[in-house]
Short mmCIF file of C-alpha atoms in Angstrom, two decimals:
data_model
loop_
_atom_site.label_atom_id
_atom_site.label_comp_id
_atom_site.label_asym_id
_atom_site.label_seq_id
_atom_site.Cartn_x
_atom_site.Cartn_y
_atom_site.Cartn_z
CA MET A 11 19.87 -15.19 -9.08
CA LYS A 12 17.54 -12.12 -8.80
CA TYR A 13 16.40 -11.83 -4.93
CA ILE A 14 13.32 -9.12 -5.09
CA SER A 15 12.28 -7.93 -8.13
CA PHE A 16 11.42 -3.75 -8.04
CA ALA A 17 8.93 -2.69 -10.31
CA ILE A 18 8.86 1.33 -10.45
CA PRO A 19 4.94 2.06 -12.98
CA CYS A 20 5.59 5.68 -14.34
CA TYR A 21 3.34 8.38 -15.83
CA ASN A 22 5.48 10.94 -17.46
CA SER A 23 7.33 10.83 -14.73
CA GLN A 24 9.87 12.07 -15.80
CA ASP A 25 10.95 15.53 -13.06
CA TYR A 26 11.67 12.47 -9.82
CA MET A 27 12.46 8.36 -12.09
CA ALA A 28 15.30 8.44 -11.63
CA HIS A 29 16.57 9.27 -8.35
CA ALA A 30 13.85 5.98 -7.21
CA ILE A 31 16.05 4.10 -10.04
CA GLU A 32 19.04 4.94 -8.52
CA SER A 33 18.13 4.66 -5.82
CA ILE A 34 17.94 0.78 -5.43
CA LEU A 35 20.84 0.37 -8.91
CA PRO A 36 22.82 -0.16 -5.32
CA GLY A 37 21.18 -2.99 -4.81
CA GLY A 38 23.73 -4.71 -8.18
CA GLU A 39 22.97 -7.85 -10.00
CA ASP A 40 20.81 -9.64 -6.85
CA VAL A 41 18.65 -6.48 -7.67
CA GLU A 42 15.81 -6.46 -11.04
CA ILE A 43 14.47 -3.13 -11.53
CA ILE A 44 11.27 -2.75 -13.93
CA ILE A 45 10.41 0.41 -15.46
CA VAL A 46 7.01 0.21 -16.47
CA ASN A 47 7.20 3.00 -19.10
CA ASP A 48 2.40 3.72 -18.34
CA GLY A 49 1.80 5.28 -22.06
CA SER A 50 3.50 8.47 -20.55
CA LYS A 51 4.20 11.54 -23.22
CA ASP A 52 7.02 12.73 -22.10
CA ASP A 53 10.89 11.19 -21.46
CA THR A 54 9.90 9.09 -19.42
CA LEU A 55 10.58 6.22 -21.82
CA LYS A 56 13.71 7.66 -23.17
CA ILE A 57 15.04 7.73 -19.64
CA ALA A 58 13.69 4.92 -18.91
CA ARG A 59 15.83 2.96 -22.27
CA GLU A 60 18.72 5.29 -20.61
CA TYR A 61 19.04 3.39 -17.94
CA GLU A 62 18.02 0.13 -19.75
CA GLY A 63 20.84 0.24 -22.45
CA LYS A 64 23.53 1.28 -18.78
CA TYR A 65 22.17 -1.77 -16.70
CA PRO A 66 21.52 -4.18 -19.12
CA ASP A 67 21.39 -5.95 -16.44
CA ILE A 68 19.70 -5.07 -13.79
CA VAL A 69 16.95 -2.46 -15.62
CA ARG A 70 13.99 -3.79 -17.80
CA VAL A 71 11.34 -1.55 -19.57
CA VAL A 72 7.97 -2.30 -20.01
CA ASP A 73 6.70 0.04 -22.28
CA LYS A 74 2.22 -0.55 -22.50
CA GLU A 75 -0.58 1.80 -23.38
CA ASN A 76 -1.13 4.05 -20.84
CA GLY A 77 -4.52 1.65 -18.23
CA GLY A 78 -3.29 3.72 -14.42
CA HIS A 79 -0.95 3.32 -11.69
CA GLY A 80 -2.91 -0.48 -10.34
CA ASP A 81 -2.59 -1.80 -14.20
CA ALA A 82 1.07 -0.91 -14.41
CA VAL A 83 1.71 -2.73 -10.90
CA THR A 84 0.55 -5.86 -12.75
CA ALA A 85 1.85 -5.04 -15.75
CA GLY A 86 5.71 -5.24 -13.65
CA LEU A 87 4.72 -7.98 -11.75
CA THR A 88 3.69 -9.76 -14.88
CA HIS A 89 7.87 -10.13 -15.69
CA ALA A 90 9.23 -10.29 -13.20
CA SER A 91 11.88 -13.13 -12.21
CA GLY A 92 13.04 -12.02 -9.16
CA SER A 93 12.13 -14.53 -6.00
CA TYR A 94 9.80 -11.41 -3.89
CA PHE A 95 8.30 -8.91 -4.80
CA LYS A 96 8.20 -4.76 -4.12
CA VAL A 97 5.72 -1.57 -5.76
CA VAL A 98 8.57 1.67 -5.09
CA ASP A 99 6.35 4.11 -7.03
CA SER A 100 8.31 6.93 -9.31
CA ASP A 101 8.54 9.83 -6.95
CA ASP A 102 9.01 7.63 -4.27
CA TRP A 103 13.28 6.21 -2.72
CA VAL A 104 14.08 3.73 -1.28
CA ASP A 105 17.02 3.71 1.97
CA GLU A 106 20.60 1.92 0.05
CA GLU A 107 21.48 0.57 3.32
CA SER A 108 18.03 -0.30 4.73
CA LEU A 109 17.87 -2.55 0.97
CA HIS A 110 21.75 -4.42 2.01
CA LYS A 111 19.86 -4.94 5.11
CA ILE A 112 16.78 -6.47 3.70
CA LEU A 113 19.05 -8.51 0.42
CA ALA A 114 20.85 -10.05 3.53
CA PRO A 115 18.10 -12.40 4.85
CA LEU A 116 16.39 -13.17 1.39
CA ARG A 117 20.32 -14.68 -0.08
CA ARG A 118 19.75 -16.63 3.60
CA PHE A 119 16.74 -17.86 2.84
CA GLN A 120 17.39 -18.84 -0.32
CA ASP A 121 20.65 -20.96 0.79
CA GLU A 122 18.91 -23.16 3.32
CA GLY A 123 15.92 -23.35 1.80
CA GLU A 124 13.71 -21.68 3.09
CA GLU A 125 10.85 -19.17 1.83
CA ILE A 126 8.41 -16.55 3.09
CA ASP A 127 5.55 -14.77 2.02
CA MET A 128 5.38 -11.48 2.91
CA LEU A 129 8.78 -9.36 4.53
CA VAL A 130 7.84 -6.03 6.13
CA SER A 131 10.29 -3.39 6.45
CA ASN A 132 8.90 0.42 7.54
CA TYR A 133 8.40 3.60 5.95
CA VAL A 134 8.85 7.21 6.56
CA TYR A 135 6.24 9.98 5.46
CA GLU A 136 8.44 12.37 2.67
CA LYS A 137 6.05 15.57 3.01
CA VAL A 138 7.80 18.97 1.97
CA GLY A 139 8.17 21.37 4.49
CA VAL A 140 8.38 18.78 7.46
CA GLU A 141 11.89 19.27 9.53
CA HIS A 142 10.49 15.31 11.60
CA LYS A 143 9.99 12.74 9.03
CA LYS A 144 6.97 10.81 11.00
CA CYS A 145 8.50 7.07 10.26
CA ILE A 146 6.37 4.48 10.90
CA HIS A 147 7.32 0.60 12.04
CA TYR A 148 5.83 -2.08 13.23
CA ARG A 149 8.64 -3.24 16.33
CA ASN A 150 5.53 -3.38 18.23
CA VAL A 151 2.87 -5.48 17.09
CA LEU A 152 5.64 -7.72 15.04
CA PRO A 153 8.07 -10.32 15.46
CA GLN A 154 11.53 -9.04 14.53
CA ASP A 155 14.41 -11.57 12.75
CA GLU A 156 12.58 -14.47 12.45
CA ILE A 157 10.72 -15.97 10.78
CA PHE A 158 6.54 -16.17 11.69
CA HIS A 159 2.03 -16.90 11.55
CA TRP A 160 -0.53 -14.87 12.55
CA GLN A 161 -0.57 -16.25 15.25
CA ASP A 162 2.06 -13.40 17.13
CA ILE A 163 0.81 -10.68 15.57
CA GLY A 164 0.65 -8.55 17.84
CA HIS A 165 -1.92 -5.00 17.78
CA PHE A 166 -1.19 -3.10 15.65
CA ARG A 167 -1.74 1.31 16.28
CA ILE A 168 -3.89 2.94 13.71
CA ASP A 169 -1.24 4.49 12.58
CA GLN A 170 0.60 1.10 11.53
CA TYR A 171 -1.28 -0.46 8.84
CA ILE A 172 0.85 -2.21 6.76
CA LEU A 173 0.81 -0.29 3.49
CA MET A 174 2.38 -0.93 -0.26
CA HIS A 175 5.37 1.05 0.85
CA SER A 176 6.03 -1.22 3.49
CA VAL A 177 5.69 -4.46 2.02
CA ILE A 178 7.40 -7.02 -0.03
CA TYR A 179 5.30 -10.43 -1.42
CA ARG A 180 7.17 -13.28 -2.96
CA THR A 181 7.12 -13.24 -6.26
CA ASP A 182 5.27 -17.22 -7.16
CA LEU A 183 2.72 -16.00 -4.66
CA LEU A 184 1.26 -12.66 -5.79
CA LYS A 185 1.28 -15.07 -9.18
CA LEU A 186 0.11 -18.14 -7.50
CA ILE A 187 -3.08 -15.76 -6.70
CA GLN A 188 -3.48 -14.32 -9.61
CA LEU A 189 -3.18 -10.53 -8.57
CA ARG A 190 -4.46 -8.88 -10.79
CA LEU A 191 -5.61 -4.60 -10.88
CA PRO A 192 -7.78 -2.68 -11.83
CA LYS A 193 -7.33 -0.18 -15.09
CA HIS A 194 -7.48 3.52 -14.40
CA THR A 195 -8.13 3.08 -11.39
CA PHE A 196 -6.67 5.39 -8.15
CA TYR A 197 -5.93 3.98 -4.24
CA VAL A 198 -5.67 0.57 -5.52
CA ASP A 199 -2.82 0.05 -3.69
CA ASN A 200 -5.37 -1.04 -0.75
CA ILE A 201 -6.18 -4.14 -2.88
CA TYR A 202 -2.25 -5.23 -3.76
CA VAL A 203 -1.46 -5.13 0.71
CA TYR A 204 -5.19 -6.59 0.72
CA TYR A 205 -6.35 -9.33 -1.08
CA PRO A 206 -2.81 -12.03 -1.05
CA LEU A 207 -2.52 -11.42 3.13
CA PRO A 208 -5.64 -15.22 3.15
CA HIS A 209 -2.96 -17.17 1.56
CA VAL A 210 0.59 -15.17 3.19
CA ARG A 211 1.69 -17.72 5.89
CA LYS A 212 4.81 -17.06 6.49
CA MET A 213 6.11 -13.48 6.90
CA TYR A 214 9.53 -11.58 8.70
CA TYR A 215 9.67 -8.41 10.03
CA LEU A 216 12.40 -6.00 10.05
CA ASP A 217 13.27 -3.11 12.04
CA VAL A 218 14.80 -0.82 8.96
CA ASP A 219 13.11 2.65 7.38
CA PHE A 220 13.78 1.43 4.85
CA TYR A 221 10.41 3.15 1.77
CA ARG A 222 10.53 7.34 1.40
CA TYR A 223 7.12 7.88 1.25
CA TYR A 224 7.87 11.57 -0.45
CA ILE A 225 4.83 14.01 0.11
CA GLY A 226 4.46 16.66 -1.69
CA ARG A 227 3.13 17.29 -5.11
CA GLU A 228 0.02 18.92 -5.70
CA ASP A 229 -1.37 16.92 -8.37
CA GLN A 230 -0.35 13.81 -6.58
CA SER A 231 -3.66 11.21 -5.47
CA VAL A 232 -3.36 11.65 -1.25
CA ASN A 233 -3.73 15.18 -1.77
CA GLU A 234 -6.87 16.42 -0.37
CA LYS A 235 -8.33 18.02 -2.83
CA VAL A 236 -7.23 15.04 -5.68
CA MET A 237 -8.88 12.19 -3.35
CA ILE A 238 -11.59 14.43 -2.77
CA SER A 239 -12.36 14.99 -7.14
CA ARG A 240 -11.83 11.10 -7.11
CA VAL A 241 -14.48 9.58 -4.36
CA ASP A 242 -16.01 7.22 -6.12
CA GLN A 243 -12.57 5.56 -7.10
CA GLN A 244 -12.14 5.53 -3.05
CA ILE A 245 -16.05 4.54 -2.38
CA TYR A 246 -15.16 1.76 -5.60
CA VAL A 247 -12.14 0.35 -4.39
CA THR A 248 -13.58 0.15 -0.48
CA LYS A 249 -16.82 -1.95 -1.90
CA THR A 250 -14.07 -4.27 -3.70
CA MET A 251 -12.49 -4.88 -0.46
CA ILE A 252 -15.37 -5.73 0.59
CA ASP A 253 -16.13 -8.57 -1.40
CA MET A 254 -13.48 -9.89 -2.18
CA TYR A 255 -14.26 -12.48 1.36
CA ASP A 256 -16.33 -14.27 3.49
CA LEU A 257 -13.51 -12.47 6.76
CA ASN A 258 -16.17 -15.14 9.13
CA LYS A 259 -14.95 -18.18 7.44
CA ILE A 260 -10.92 -16.36 7.77
CA SER A 261 -9.21 -19.63 9.91
CA SER A 262 -7.33 -16.94 12.22
CA LYS A 263 -8.13 -15.00 14.80
CA LYS A 264 -5.74 -12.44 14.61
CA LEU A 265 -5.40 -12.10 10.64
CA LYS A 266 -9.24 -12.04 10.31
CA ASN A 267 -9.74 -8.83 13.38
CA TYR A 268 -6.84 -6.89 11.06
CA MET A 269 -8.69 -7.46 7.79
CA ILE A 270 -11.66 -5.83 10.35
CA ASN A 271 -10.00 -3.04 10.97
CA TYR A 272 -8.15 -2.55 7.32
CA LEU A 273 -11.73 -2.12 5.97
CA ALA A 274 -12.60 -0.48 8.85
CA ILE A 275 -10.50 2.83 8.07
CA MET A 276 -11.04 2.06 4.23
CA MET A 277 -14.85 3.24 5.67
CA THR A 278 -13.76 6.53 7.24
CA VAL A 279 -11.47 7.74 4.61
CA SER A 280 -14.55 6.80 1.67
CA SER A 281 -16.42 9.00 5.13
CA ILE A 282 -14.72 11.64 6.12
CA LEU A 283 -14.40 12.23 2.24
CA LEU A 284 -17.31 11.93 1.51
CA ILE A 285 -18.11 14.95 4.57
CA ARG A 286 -15.59 16.74 4.65
CA SER A 287 -16.60 17.21 -0.10
CA LYS A 288 -19.71 18.93 2.04
CA LYS A 289 -22.14 18.13 -0.85
CA GLN A 290 -25.42 16.38 0.40
CA GLU A 291 -24.99 14.37 -3.24
CA ASN A 292 -21.91 12.87 -1.35
CA LEU A 293 -23.45 12.65 2.37
CA ALA A 294 -26.46 10.07 0.16
CA LYS A 295 -23.21 8.25 -0.97
CA LYS A 296 -22.02 7.37 2.00
CA LYS A 297 -25.19 6.56 3.09
CA GLU A 298 -24.52 4.09 0.59
CA LEU A 299 -21.68 2.45 1.23
CA TRP A 300 -22.74 2.00 4.93
CA THR A 301 -25.83 0.07 4.03
CA TYR A 302 -24.10 -2.10 0.79
CA LEU A 303 -21.36 -3.29 4.58
CA LYS A 304 -24.64 -3.93 5.87
CA LYS A 305 -26.11 -5.58 3.15
CA LYS A 306 -22.89 -7.88 2.26
CA ASP A 307 -22.32 -8.89 5.94
CA LEU A 308 -24.13 -7.65 9.17
CA LYS A 309 -20.73 -9.05 11.23
CA VAL A 310 -19.06 -7.35 10.10
CA PHE A 311 -21.19 -4.20 10.07
CA LEU A 312 -21.24 -4.34 13.05
CA LYS A 313 -18.04 -4.70 14.29
CA ILE A 314 -16.89 -1.47 12.25
CA ARG A 315 -20.34 0.43 12.36
CA TYR A 316 -19.63 0.19 16.29
CA GLY A 317 -15.94 0.62 16.91
CA ILE A 318 -14.31 4.24 18.01
CA LEU A 319 -14.34 4.77 13.43
CA GLY A 320 -17.98 3.86 12.93
CA GLN A 321 -18.83 5.84 15.90
CA THR A 322 -16.87 8.66 14.06
CA MET A 323 -17.80 8.83 11.28
CA ASN A 324 -21.48 9.14 12.39
CA ILE A 325 -22.48 11.46 14.71
CA PRO A 326 -25.55 12.83 13.26
CA GLY A 327 -26.23 15.99 11.68
CA LYS A 328 -23.91 19.08 11.32
CA PRO A 329 -22.60 19.51 14.55
CA GLY A 330 -22.12 15.37 14.29
CA ARG A 331 -20.23 16.46 10.84
CA LYS A 332 -18.38 19.60 12.29
CA ILE A 333 -16.79 16.58 14.86
CA SER A 334 -15.62 14.07 12.29
CA SER A 335 -14.65 16.40 10.48
CA LEU A 336 -12.20 17.61 13.24
CA ALA A 337 -10.39 14.66 15.00
CA TYR A 338 -9.90 13.49 11.19
CA SER A 339 -7.49 16.76 11.50
CA VAL A 340 -6.02 15.65 14.61
CA ALA A 341 -4.96 12.42 12.35
CA ARG A 342 -4.00 14.33 9.74
CA ARG A 343 -1.54 15.97 11.88
CA LEU A 344 -0.18 13.30 13.19
CA VAL A 345 -0.12 10.83 11.61
CA GLY A 346 1.67 12.65 8.66
CA PHE A 347 -0.62 11.86 6.15
CA ASN A 348 -1.63 14.11 2.76
#
């Protein structure tokens, strides 16, 4: 019985993938590790095959042509046989003690004939050079150690939104809704988290610091300079999420507000990258993005545009852009991202 399928998308990951794999192996035969080699040109595939040979009952290798992170996640999901599905990036890792604590209720659910759609746990920013590691938890927002529904959730702070790092989905749910992430596109982890939400009914939260999110490599996709250079992909993902649902038809008020606030964060990230690029053409892209949202859904646009984030990102003129940029810098230091 495989309770969790862990997909590890790998592209030229030879220098750090072993840490991710080794951190999951203590789950034993209760877990499945799917190493997805996304067309690597280094020894990634060789290392993956070595683990597959050493742990044939735990590790599987999917070797495919390069399609990007999202396509590798999709491939991992396609081959997943576990009851639940978790993505671990090849430069991140998980905490062993927390892994055992997460497996325990999943075993219990299986024995009782119960199932949940989404399990949430904490994640830690493992930022290079920072002694105090920022932990994102949900203990003030989500009921602990019990199955709950959307009407039971509290108010999320801006740094508490559920990311790929903190979520484990039921595998059959992701397959049923035919989750497919865009190829050759960065930042699709937002789509991965956002798209299944209206299909989620039963949830469970464990207050354990499970996922370790490494930040420090110069070429990382969350490095600000890299994000600015790929801002068109950030815009594409944001527009994709805008088009995904008519949020006014979401029956749960709390879920609808959560999804609107998630979109507000996406609009903010896109806007601030466009502002900080200091390119006139990108200021035009920022205006076009807000116009796009307005045309798609006026009600949602008004909520986001005249909320705190929307107002902060749209202060007029050069002085206004400086204030927006300063607000972002403060938030980045407080939260600890990129």
